[in-house]
Amino acid sequence: AYFRSLEENPMSIRKLVANTICAILVSTTAVAPQDAADAAAEAAGSYLGAVHVLQAAKKTQCGYALLMDVEDLSRKAEQDVLKTLPAKYKKDVASFIPTLKQQSPSVVAKSLKDLEGKLDDKTRCGLVVGMFLGNLTQQWTDWERAKKKL
């Protein structure tokens, strides 16, 4: 029955995915960049936000869909960011990490809840985890580009 309604309204899932990605980006984006260091700090915040959302997803009923060691990824991402950022941003970013960790489970919960009853559990998990992985890939790419400009 759901797939029939999805065929009738295919934009509903696309809109939900787009809105969720926007919410993630808005919640992890700092001040607009003014120079390379500012851009790197913004990219670092978005990258760490994506990592911690994925880490939160691993701890849900959808964790089985992630075949990677997210704890190790999180640790390495934080180390990379904190050793690479200019000194003037390190303290701010380090103090922002606990906030990212605290807010990430609610981002994941909202994404899963928004699809509840619309998809079977495996499809819902695959969609949500895939969306978060795609976001992580984009944020990592942006971080790597910003690092090269420092």
mmCIF file of C-alpha atoms in Angstrom:
data_model
loop_
_atom_site.group_PDB
_atom_site.id
_atom_site.type_symbol
_atom_site.label_atom_id
_atom_site.label_comp_id
_atom_site.label_asym_id
_atom_site.label_seq_id
_atom_site.Cartn_x
_atom_site.Cartn_y
_atom_site.Cartn_z
ATOM 1 C CA ALA A 1 0.000 0.000 0.000
ATOM 2 C CA TYR A 2 2.804 2.407 0.784
ATOM 3 C CA PHE A 3 4.516 1.929 -2.543
ATOM 4 C CA ARG A 4 1.300 2.767 -4.330
ATOM 5 C CA SER A 5 1.076 6.037 -2.372
ATOM 6 C CA LEU A 6 4.764 6.704 -3.036
ATOM 7 C CA GLU A 7 4.139 6.281 -6.751
ATOM 8 C CA GLU A 8 1.295 8.752 -6.465
ATOM 9 C CA ASN A 9 3.434 11.206 -4.455
ATOM 10 C CA PRO A 10 7.140 10.513 -5.101
ATOM 11 C CA MET A 11 8.118 13.988 -3.939
ATOM 12 C CA SER A 12 7.208 13.260 -0.317
ATOM 13 C CA ILE A 13 10.283 11.097 0.334
ATOM 14 C CA ARG A 14 12.555 13.382 -1.690
ATOM 15 C CA LYS A 15 11.270 16.402 0.202
ATOM 16 C CA LEU A 16 11.799 14.640 3.529
ATOM 17 C CA VAL A 17 15.371 13.684 2.624
ATOM 18 C CA ALA A 18 16.139 17.206 1.417
ATOM 19 C CA ASN A 19 14.669 18.763 4.560
ATOM 20 C CA THR A 20 16.651 16.426 6.802
ATOM 21 C CA ILE A 21 19.919 17.165 5.030
ATOM 22 C CA CYS A 22 19.216 20.892 5.277
ATOM 23 C CA ALA A 23 18.529 20.530 9.003
ATOM 24 C CA ILE A 24 21.845 18.741 9.471
ATOM 25 C CA LEU A 25 23.747 21.367 7.541
ATOM 26 C CA VAL A 26 22.066 24.275 9.285
ATOM 27 C CA SER A 27 22.674 22.758 12.709
ATOM 28 C CA THR A 28 26.385 22.254 12.010
ATOM 29 C CA THR A 29 27.261 25.356 10.025
ATOM 30 C CA ALA A 30 29.237 28.164 11.643
ATOM 31 C CA VAL A 31 29.633 31.771 10.492
ATOM 32 C CA ALA A 32 29.950 32.452 6.761
ATOM 33 C CA PRO A 33 33.579 32.179 5.634
ATOM 34 C CA GLN A 34 35.673 35.319 5.293
ATOM 35 C CA ASP A 35 39.056 33.729 4.621
ATOM 36 C CA ALA A 36 40.667 30.292 4.343
ATOM 37 C CA ALA A 37 40.845 29.820 8.116
ATOM 38 C CA ASP A 38 37.174 30.757 8.555
ATOM 39 C CA ALA A 39 36.211 28.419 5.714
ATOM 40 C CA ALA A 40 38.209 25.608 7.290
ATOM 41 C CA ALA A 41 36.528 26.144 10.658
ATOM 42 C CA GLU A 42 33.101 26.061 9.016
ATOM 43 C CA ALA A 43 33.981 22.930 7.049
ATOM 44 C CA ALA A 44 35.374 21.309 10.204
ATOM 45 C CA GLY A 45 32.127 21.925 12.091
ATOM 46 C CA SER A 46 30.027 20.489 9.290
ATOM 47 C CA TYR A 47 32.333 17.484 8.905
ATOM 48 C CA LEU A 48 32.320 16.704 12.633
ATOM 49 C CA GLY A 49 28.556 17.170 12.706
ATOM 50 C CA ALA A 50 28.156 14.595 9.934
ATOM 51 C CA VAL A 51 30.504 12.182 11.726
ATOM 52 C CA HIS A 52 28.606 12.445 15.000
ATOM 53 C CA VAL A 53 25.219 12.035 13.315
ATOM 54 C CA LEU A 54 26.529 8.835 11.766
ATOM 55 C CA GLN A 55 27.865 7.761 15.161
ATOM 56 C CA ALA A 56 24.411 8.364 16.656
ATOM 57 C CA ALA A 57 22.808 6.351 13.836
ATOM 58 C CA LYS A 58 25.106 3.426 14.646
ATOM 59 C CA LYS A 59 23.563 3.298 18.138
ATOM 60 C CA THR A 60 19.980 2.974 16.850
ATOM 61 C CA GLN A 61 18.024 0.034 15.537
ATOM 62 C CA CYS A 62 19.572 0.922 12.157
ATOM 63 C CA GLY A 63 23.138 0.488 13.349
ATOM 64 C CA TYR A 64 23.378 -2.850 11.563
ATOM 65 C CA ALA A 65 23.330 -0.965 8.251
ATOM 66 C CA LEU A 66 26.690 0.659 9.036
ATOM 67 C CA LEU A 67 29.499 -1.810 8.524
ATOM 68 C CA MET A 68 32.199 0.616 9.599
ATOM 69 C CA ASP A 69 33.836 1.435 12.906
ATOM 70 C CA VAL A 70 32.184 4.780 13.542
ATOM 71 C CA GLU A 71 33.908 5.236 16.913
ATOM 72 C CA ASP A 72 37.299 5.045 15.213
ATOM 73 C CA LEU A 73 36.126 7.402 12.461
ATOM 74 C CA SER A 74 34.919 9.888 15.073
ATOM 75 C CA ARG A 75 38.195 9.786 16.979
ATOM 76 C CA LYS A 76 40.273 10.214 13.817
ATOM 77 C CA ALA A 77 38.072 13.027 12.500
ATOM 78 C CA GLU A 78 38.356 14.969 15.757
ATOM 79 C CA GLN A 79 42.137 14.479 15.833
ATOM 80 C CA ASP A 80 42.478 15.563 12.210
ATOM 81 C CA VAL A 81 40.370 18.682 12.726
ATOM 82 C CA LEU A 82 42.018 19.744 15.973
ATOM 83 C CA LYS A 83 45.579 19.265 14.694
ATOM 84 C CA THR A 84 44.855 21.019 11.399
ATOM 85 C CA LEU A 85 42.795 24.057 12.339
ATOM 86 C CA PRO A 86 44.551 27.339 13.070
ATOM 87 C CA ALA A 87 45.056 27.957 16.784
ATOM 88 C CA LYS A 88 42.372 30.652 16.963
ATOM 89 C CA TYR A 89 39.672 28.051 16.135
ATOM 90 C CA LYS A 90 40.847 24.971 18.016
ATOM 91 C CA LYS A 91 39.303 25.909 21.364
ATOM 92 C CA ASP A 92 35.939 26.873 19.841
ATOM 93 C CA VAL A 93 35.720 23.709 17.769
ATOM 94 C CA ALA A 94 36.835 21.508 20.682
ATOM 95 C CA SER A 95 34.161 23.040 22.907
ATOM 96 C CA PHE A 96 31.556 22.571 20.129
ATOM 97 C CA ILE A 97 32.144 18.805 19.878
ATOM 98 C CA PRO A 98 30.099 17.905 23.005
ATOM 99 C CA THR A 99 27.173 19.898 21.579
ATOM 100 C CA LEU A 100 27.398 17.959 18.313
ATOM 101 C CA LYS A 101 27.439 14.681 20.224
ATOM 102 C CA GLN A 102 24.442 15.756 22.283
ATOM 103 C CA GLN A 103 22.336 16.977 19.344
ATOM 104 C CA SER A 104 23.129 14.174 16.897
ATOM 105 C CA PRO A 105 20.801 11.536 18.406
ATOM 106 C CA SER A 106 17.819 13.865 18.007
ATOM 107 C CA VAL A 107 18.694 14.456 14.333
ATOM 108 C CA VAL A 108 18.753 10.702 13.763
ATOM 109 C CA ALA A 109 15.575 10.107 15.790
ATOM 110 C CA LYS A 110 13.706 12.781 13.839
ATOM 111 C CA SER A 111 14.804 11.334 10.518
ATOM 112 C CA LEU A 112 13.689 7.843 11.533
ATOM 113 C CA LYS A 113 10.417 9.097 13.007
ATOM 114 C CA ASP A 114 9.574 11.111 9.893
ATOM 115 C CA LEU A 115 9.659 7.895 7.853
ATOM 116 C CA GLU A 116 7.902 5.715 10.421
ATOM 117 C CA GLY A 117 4.924 3.934 8.919
ATOM 118 C CA LYS A 118 5.854 5.073 5.420
ATOM 119 C CA LEU A 119 8.487 2.426 4.735
ATOM 120 C CA ASP A 120 9.297 -0.990 6.101
ATOM 121 C CA ASP A 121 12.014 -0.912 8.775
ATOM 122 C CA LYS A 122 14.861 -2.162 6.578
ATOM 123 C CA THR A 123 14.093 0.298 3.803
ATOM 124 C CA ARG A 124 13.739 3.125 6.311
ATOM 125 C CA CYS A 125 17.094 2.253 7.894
ATOM 126 C CA GLY A 126 18.763 1.994 4.510
ATOM 127 C CA LEU A 127 17.394 5.334 3.396
ATOM 128 C CA VAL A 128 18.364 7.161 6.584
ATOM 129 C CA VAL A 129 21.825 5.604 6.882
ATOM 130 C CA GLY A 130 22.451 6.168 3.166
ATOM 131 C CA MET A 131 21.451 9.799 3.521
ATOM 132 C CA PHE A 132 23.825 10.273 6.463
ATOM 133 C CA LEU A 133 26.656 8.515 4.628
ATOM 134 C CA GLY A 134 26.119 10.745 1.602
ATOM 135 C CA ASN A 135 26.202 13.803 3.826
ATOM 136 C CA LEU A 136 29.392 12.583 5.499
ATOM 137 C CA THR A 137 31.040 12.105 2.118
ATOM 138 C CA GLN A 138 30.161 15.644 1.063
ATOM 139 C CA GLN A 139 31.268 17.187 4.356
ATOM 140 C CA TRP A 140 34.553 15.240 4.329
ATOM 141 C CA THR A 141 35.220 16.411 0.760
ATOM 142 C CA ASP A 142 34.551 20.022 1.752
ATOM 143 C CA TRP A 143 36.837 19.649 4.792
ATOM 144 C CA GLU A 144 39.642 18.195 2.668
ATOM 145 C CA ARG A 145 39.339 21.084 0.190
ATOM 146 C CA ALA A 146 39.357 23.656 3.009
ATOM 147 C CA LYS A 147 42.446 22.043 4.583
ATOM 148 C CA LYS A 148 44.393 22.426 1.347
ATOM 149 C CA LYS A 149 43.752 26.183 1.369
ATOM 150 C CA LEU A 150 45.199 26.715 4.852
#
